[in-house]
Tab-separated table of C-alpha atoms in Angstrom:
chain	number	residue	atom	x	y	z
A	1	TRP	CA	-28.200	18.857	59.011
A	2	LEU	CA	-28.321	22.607	59.524
A	3	PRO	CA	-26.380	24.846	57.134
A	4	SER	CA	-23.024	26.058	58.400
A	5	THR	CA	-22.865	29.592	59.680
A	6	GLU	CA	-19.106	29.886	59.108
A	7	PRO	CA	-17.962	32.084	56.200
A	8	PRO	CA	-16.578	30.327	53.101
A	9	GLN	CA	-12.951	29.251	53.440
A	10	PRO	CA	-10.392	29.310	50.583
A	11	SER	CA	-9.241	25.941	49.277
A	12	PRO	CA	-5.516	25.245	48.858
A	13	ASP	CA	-6.274	23.360	45.615
A	14	CYS	CA	-7.914	26.300	43.849
A	15	HIS	CA	-6.504	29.425	42.264
A	16	TYR	CA	-8.361	32.653	43.026
A	17	GLY	CA	-8.146	35.954	41.184
A	18	GLY	CA	-7.464	39.280	42.738
A	19	ARG	CA	-4.473	40.989	44.259
A	20	ARG	CA	-4.128	38.528	47.126
A	21	ALA	CA	-3.790	35.632	44.683
A	22	ARG	CA	-0.815	37.020	42.757
A	23	GLY	CA	2.331	34.916	43.026
A	24	ARG	CA	0.581	32.025	44.755
A	25	LEU	CA	0.523	29.466	41.902
A	26	ARG	CA	1.699	26.098	43.115
A	27	PRO	CA	4.391	24.067	41.259
A	28	ARG	CA	1.933	21.397	40.205
A	29	GLN	CA	-0.273	24.060	38.627
A	30	HIS	CA	2.712	25.269	36.620
A	31	LEU	CA	3.401	21.672	35.562
A	32	ALA	CA	-0.220	21.081	34.569
A	33	ALA	CA	-0.282	24.231	32.453
A	34	ALA	CA	3.040	23.354	30.803
A	35	PHE	CA	1.863	19.794	30.050
A	36	THR	CA	-1.373	21.067	28.498
A	37	ILE	CA	0.466	23.546	26.279
A	38	LEU	CA	3.016	20.933	25.156
A	39	TYR	CA	0.285	18.391	24.406
A	40	VAL	CA	-1.657	20.870	22.258
A	41	LEU	CA	1.501	21.878	20.385
A	42	GLU	CA	2.377	18.218	19.775
A	43	GLN	CA	-1.046	17.476	18.294
A	44	LEU	CA	-0.725	20.503	16.034
A	45	PHE	CA	2.798	19.535	14.920
A	46	LEU	CA	2.522	15.775	14.289
A	47	PRO	CA	0.336	15.942	11.140
A	48	TYR	CA	3.018	18.108	9.496
A	49	SER	CA	6.100	16.310	10.834
A	50	HIS	CA	6.720	14.258	7.678
A	51	PHE	CA	9.702	16.431	6.735
A	52	ILE	CA	11.446	14.951	9.804
A	53	THR	CA	10.140	11.352	9.902
A	54	GLN	CA	10.750	10.735	6.199
A	55	GLY	CA	11.119	6.980	6.643
A	56	TYR	CA	7.427	6.731	7.506
A	57	ASN	CA	6.330	8.559	4.366
A	58	ASN	CA	4.670	6.467	1.701
A	59	TRP	CA	2.459	7.663	-1.130
A	60	THR	CA	0.797	9.895	1.444
A	61	ASN	CA	3.105	11.769	3.786
A	62	GLY	CA	3.049	11.639	7.554
A	63	LEU	CA	2.905	9.119	10.371
A	64	TYR	CA	0.052	6.642	10.152
A	65	GLY	CA	-2.765	7.840	12.404
A	66	TYR	CA	-1.500	11.431	12.558
A	67	SER	CA	-1.869	12.636	8.981
A	68	TRP	CA	-4.767	15.033	8.668
A	69	ASP	CA	-5.799	13.527	5.301
A	70	MET	CA	-5.434	9.820	6.123
A	71	MET	CA	-9.182	9.174	5.852
A	72	VAL	CA	-9.656	10.808	2.446
A	73	HIS	CA	-7.643	8.154	0.570
A	74	SER	CA	-9.204	4.938	-0.721
A	75	ARG	CA	-7.054	1.905	-1.528
A	76	PHE	CA	-7.781	-1.279	-3.440
A	77	HIS	CA	-5.270	-4.135	-3.466
A	78	GLN	CA	-5.380	-6.246	-6.600
A	79	HIS	CA	-2.488	-8.562	-5.856
A	80	VAL	CA	-0.016	-9.244	-3.030
A	81	LYS	CA	2.755	-11.834	-3.363
A	82	ILE	CA	5.374	-12.779	-0.766
A	83	THR	CA	8.387	-14.699	-2.066
A	84	TYR	CA	11.113	-16.233	0.075
A	85	ARG	CA	14.478	-17.581	-1.020
A	86	ASP	CA	16.739	-19.885	0.954
A	87	GLY	CA	20.041	-18.056	1.279
A	88	LEU	CA	22.042	-21.316	1.207
A	89	THR	CA	20.238	-23.553	-1.278
A	90	GLY	CA	18.577	-20.904	-3.450
A	91	GLU	CA	15.220	-22.667	-3.099
A	92	VAL	CA	12.283	-20.344	-3.821
A	93	GLY	CA	8.863	-20.535	-2.218
A	94	TYR	CA	5.796	-18.433	-1.580
A	95	LEU	CA	3.897	-17.440	1.543
A	96	LYS	CA	0.244	-16.675	1.950
A	97	PRO	CA	-0.107	-12.903	2.424
A	98	GLY	CA	-0.690	-12.210	6.096
A	99	ALA	CA	1.030	-15.375	7.319
A	100	PHE	CA	2.015	-15.114	10.997
A	101	THR	CA	0.105	-11.838	11.450
A	102	GLN	CA	-3.483	-10.676	11.831
A	103	SER	CA	-2.877	-7.124	10.645
A	104	ARG	CA	-3.346	-5.933	7.072
A	105	ARG	CA	-1.843	-2.475	7.399
A	106	TRP	CA	1.614	-3.728	6.428
A	107	ARG	CA	0.485	-3.764	2.781
A	108	ASP	CA	0.528	0.043	2.656
A	109	HIS	CA	3.478	1.084	4.826
A	110	ALA	CA	7.187	0.632	4.129
A	111	ASP	CA	8.133	0.587	7.813
A	112	MET	CA	5.605	-2.183	8.508
A	113	LEU	CA	6.843	-4.182	5.507
A	114	LYS	CA	10.349	-3.934	6.936
A	115	GLN	CA	9.114	-5.169	10.332
A	116	TYR	CA	7.120	-7.973	8.717
A	117	SER	CA	10.131	-9.151	6.701
A	118	ALA	CA	12.265	-9.184	9.867
A	119	CYS	CA	9.593	-11.261	11.605
A	120	LEU	CA	9.468	-13.753	8.716
A	121	SER	CA	13.260	-14.036	8.662
A	122	ARG	CA	13.174	-15.160	12.311
A	123	LEU	CA	10.312	-17.627	11.835
A	124	LEU	CA	11.204	-19.339	8.550
A	125	PRO	CA	14.337	-21.114	9.892
A	126	ARG	CA	11.933	-23.205	11.984
A	127	TYR	CA	10.643	-24.553	8.660
A	128	ASN	CA	14.100	-25.429	7.300
A	129	VAL	CA	14.624	-22.179	5.386
A	130	SER	CA	18.162	-20.960	6.064
A	131	GLN	CA	19.138	-17.286	5.899
A	132	PRO	CA	15.791	-16.365	4.307
A	133	GLN	CA	15.456	-13.533	1.829
A	134	ILE	CA	12.012	-11.923	1.634
A	135	TYR	CA	10.536	-10.143	-1.398
A	136	PHE	CA	7.174	-8.370	-1.583
A	137	ASP	CA	5.141	-7.607	-4.692
A	138	VAL	CA	2.272	-5.360	-3.591
A	139	TRP	CA	-0.139	-3.969	-6.197
A	140	VAL	CA	-2.480	-1.234	-5.036
A	141	SER	CA	-4.679	1.463	-6.511
A	142	ILE	CA	-5.095	4.674	-4.528
A	143	ASN	CA	-8.072	6.921	-5.183
A	144	GLU	CA	-9.130	4.982	-8.311
A	145	ARG	CA	-5.800	5.323	-10.103
A	146	PHE	CA	-4.038	2.543	-12.004
A	147	GLN	CA	-2.959	-0.508	-10.055
A	148	GLN	CA	0.786	-0.140	-9.495
A	149	ARG	CA	3.558	-1.539	-7.337
A	150	LEU	CA	4.220	-0.066	-3.907
A	151	VAL	CA	7.767	-1.410	-3.428
A	152	ASP	CA	10.506	-2.799	-5.657
A	153	PRO	CA	9.915	-6.585	-5.874
A	154	ARG	CA	13.622	-7.202	-6.601
A	155	VAL	CA	14.803	-5.956	-3.194
A	156	ASP	CA	15.317	-8.319	-0.251
A	157	LEU	CA	13.608	-6.396	2.538
A	158	VAL	CA	15.362	-8.384	5.270
A	159	ARG	CA	18.644	-6.706	4.347
A	160	ALA	CA	17.252	-3.556	2.764
A	161	PRO	CA	18.122	-0.278	4.506
A	162	TRP	CA	15.459	1.653	6.373
A	163	SER	CA	15.668	4.668	8.669
A	164	PRO	CA	12.937	6.809	10.217
A	165	TRP	CA	14.850	9.957	9.207
A	166	THR	CA	15.586	9.341	5.504
A	167	PRO	CA	13.397	8.436	2.500
A	168	THR	CA	12.943	4.708	1.860
A	169	PRO	CA	15.019	3.867	-1.255
A	170	TRP	CA	13.044	0.741	-2.246
A	171	LEU	CA	9.647	2.487	-2.128
A	172	LEU	CA	8.402	3.070	-5.679
A	173	PRO	CA	6.893	6.498	-6.429
A	174	LEU	CA	3.217	7.089	-6.992
A	175	LEU	CA	2.691	7.772	-10.703
A	176	VAL	CA	0.938	11.086	-10.166
A	177	ASP	CA	1.396	12.080	-13.812
A	178	LEU	CA	-1.185	9.392	-14.637
A	179	SER	CA	-3.821	10.948	-12.359
A	180	PRO	CA	-5.670	12.599	-15.294
A	181	TRP	CA	-6.416	9.076	-16.558
A	182	ARG	CA	-8.927	8.486	-13.763
A	183	GLN	CA	-11.804	10.028	-15.706
A	184	ARG	CA	-10.921	7.940	-18.769
A	185	LEU	CA	-10.765	4.737	-16.689
A	186	GLN	CA	-14.221	5.420	-15.292
A	187	GLU	CA	-15.556	5.914	-18.815
A	188	LEU	CA	-14.052	2.608	-19.960
A	189	GLU	CA	-15.564	0.745	-17.011
A	190	ALA	CA	-18.981	2.268	-17.683
A	191	GLN	CA	-18.968	0.658	-21.136
A	192	LEU	CA	-18.645	-2.893	-19.764
A	193	ASP	CA	-21.495	-5.352	-19.387
A	194	GLY	CA	-22.277	-7.406	-16.298
A	195	HIS	CA	-20.053	-10.338	-17.283
A	196	THR	CA	-16.919	-8.325	-18.060
A	197	ASP	CA	-14.396	-6.974	-15.572
A	198	ALA	CA	-11.524	-4.598	-16.230
A	199	VAL	CA	-8.235	-4.185	-14.378
A	200	PHE	CA	-6.013	-1.199	-15.175
A	201	ILE	CA	-2.275	-1.686	-14.657
A	202	ALA	CA	0.686	0.700	-14.656
A	203	ASP	CA	4.200	-0.703	-14.359
A	204	PHE	CA	7.755	0.584	-14.330
A	205	PRO	CA	10.407	0.019	-17.023
A	206	GLY	CA	12.437	-3.141	-16.493
A	207	LEU	CA	9.773	-4.882	-14.398
A	208	HIS	CA	7.219	-7.483	-15.392
A	209	LEU	CA	3.890	-8.800	-14.146
A	210	GLU	CA	3.347	-12.558	-13.992
A	211	ASN	CA	-0.321	-13.483	-14.222
A	212	PHE	CA	-2.476	-16.595	-14.545
A	213	VAL	CA	-5.750	-16.635	-16.472
A	214	SER	CA	-8.327	-18.961	-14.944
A	215	GLU	CA	-10.034	-21.457	-17.227
A	216	ASP	CA	-13.399	-19.884	-16.325
A	217	LEU	CA	-12.206	-16.661	-17.962
A	218	GLY	CA	-12.173	-18.028	-21.478
A	219	ASN	CA	-12.325	-14.610	-23.131
A	220	THR	CA	-9.469	-12.576	-21.671
A	221	SER	CA	-7.664	-9.841	-23.550
A	222	LEU	CA	-4.942	-7.286	-22.897
A	223	ARG	CA	-4.803	-3.825	-24.465
A	224	VAL	CA	-1.973	-1.300	-24.169
A	225	LEU	CA	-3.031	2.229	-23.229
A	226	ARG	CA	0.427	3.800	-23.066
A	227	GLY	CA	4.024	2.745	-23.658
A	228	GLN	CA	5.228	-0.591	-24.990
A	229	VAL	CA	5.083	-4.084	-23.488
A	230	LEU	CA	6.323	-7.550	-24.378
A	231	VAL	CA	3.848	-10.337	-23.606
A	232	GLU	CA	5.535	-13.666	-22.883
A	233	LEU	CA	3.332	-16.769	-23.196
A	234	VAL	CA	5.173	-19.118	-20.861
A	235	GLU	CA	3.834	-22.527	-21.937
A	236	GLN	CA	3.843	-21.698	-25.641
A	237	GLN	CA	7.311	-20.124	-25.404
A	238	GLN	CA	6.190	-17.230	-27.567
A	239	ASN	CA	6.655	-13.467	-27.238
A	240	ARG	CA	4.599	-10.671	-28.727
A	241	SER	CA	5.363	-6.967	-28.671
A	242	LEU	CA	2.456	-4.541	-28.245
A	243	GLN	CA	2.443	-0.789	-28.795
A	244	GLU	CA	-0.033	1.813	-27.590
A	245	GLY	CA	-3.516	0.979	-28.881
A	246	GLU	CA	-2.701	-2.667	-29.678
A	247	GLY	CA	-4.076	-5.724	-27.903
A	248	MET	CA	-4.247	-9.510	-27.945
A	249	GLN	CA	-6.206	-12.450	-26.598
A	250	LEU	CA	-4.634	-14.392	-23.725
A	251	PRO	CA	-4.917	-18.186	-23.433
A	252	ALA	CA	-6.984	-19.420	-20.494
A	253	GLY	CA	-5.487	-21.851	-18.005
A	254	GLN	CA	-1.945	-20.605	-18.613
A	255	TYR	CA	0.627	-18.232	-17.173
A	256	HIS	CA	1.889	-15.212	-19.039
A	257	LYS	CA	4.272	-12.349	-18.269
A	258	VAL	CA	3.895	-8.721	-19.288
A	259	HIS	CA	7.291	-6.982	-19.544
A	260	THR	CA	7.480	-3.191	-19.698
A	261	VAL	CA	10.071	-2.427	-22.385
A	262	SER	CA	9.357	1.258	-23.021
A	263	PRO	CA	11.583	3.892	-21.353
A	264	GLU	CA	8.552	5.324	-19.554
A	265	PRO	CA	6.002	3.437	-17.411
A	266	SER	CA	3.540	1.346	-19.379
A	267	CYS	CA	-0.229	1.363	-18.908
A	268	TYR	CA	-2.473	-1.463	-20.013
A	269	MET	CA	-5.821	-3.007	-19.229
A	270	TYR	CA	-7.113	-6.535	-18.796
A	271	LEU	CA	-10.619	-7.395	-19.946
A	272	TYR	CA	-12.000	-10.552	-18.343
A	273	VAL	CA	-15.190	-12.229	-19.535
A	274	ASN	CA	-16.493	-15.032	-17.301
A	275	THR	CA	-17.462	-17.392	-20.108
A	276	THR	CA	-18.524	-20.144	-17.697
A	277	ALA	CA	-21.075	-17.925	-15.934
A	278	LEU	CA	-22.229	-16.537	-19.276
A	279	GLU	CA	-22.790	-20.035	-20.676
A	280	LEU	CA	-24.735	-21.113	-17.589
A	281	GLU	CA	-26.940	-18.052	-17.911
A	282	ARG	CA	-27.667	-18.736	-21.568
A	283	ASN	CA	-28.286	-22.454	-21.013
A	284	PRO	CA	-29.732	-22.866	-17.501
């Protein structure tokens, strides 16, 4: 093919500068420019929109996926318990965390917990649970803080209020005043040997933690770091009050409850020694 000898022709799809081009923008070019500007403004606004969408705020503010700092937070879940209660008979049962869902994000977001509870309330009647009430007990540590509850375990989330525009009333606050403890917790963990594990707990007044000590953990102790707790040994039907700095051994193979009785949040630590593994190592 020979090159064309005709002079270049203007295209109707292009915008050219110069005096002749003034006032010749097409409507779709105006729309494209407006869409681009609105899209850029939206992306700049969403990370800071948590003052509007307060129902989506958790311990870190902002919509999930739009917060600028969402990737700088580390979370570790120590314990998640889902309890259901039959609204007619009062029968209580427990569900495996994550039942009927493949996602795990619900453990960190109040709006997703609300959706999950609504889903469970629709599914459980198929299994002869009438008017189900759903309670969540989610323990999580964020950025190496104490393990603490995310939501109030006494609130039935099926009937609990939630709105995207107001703060969630059953979301428990992050205990930011305990943040200076992080350095101390790291120092305590550094002192442990290879057979000992530590779990650091912070709990709110009026609540309690129910825990079971496995028989393999024959040397398990609890020590109070702050506040006052009441340790209830369920099978032995005994109670023991512990102040800051005090501790006690916990019986293996039994349940116990740790009640926070001080007016401020309590802090305590579990020390677990795997005596079975230690014995096997000493006597192979």
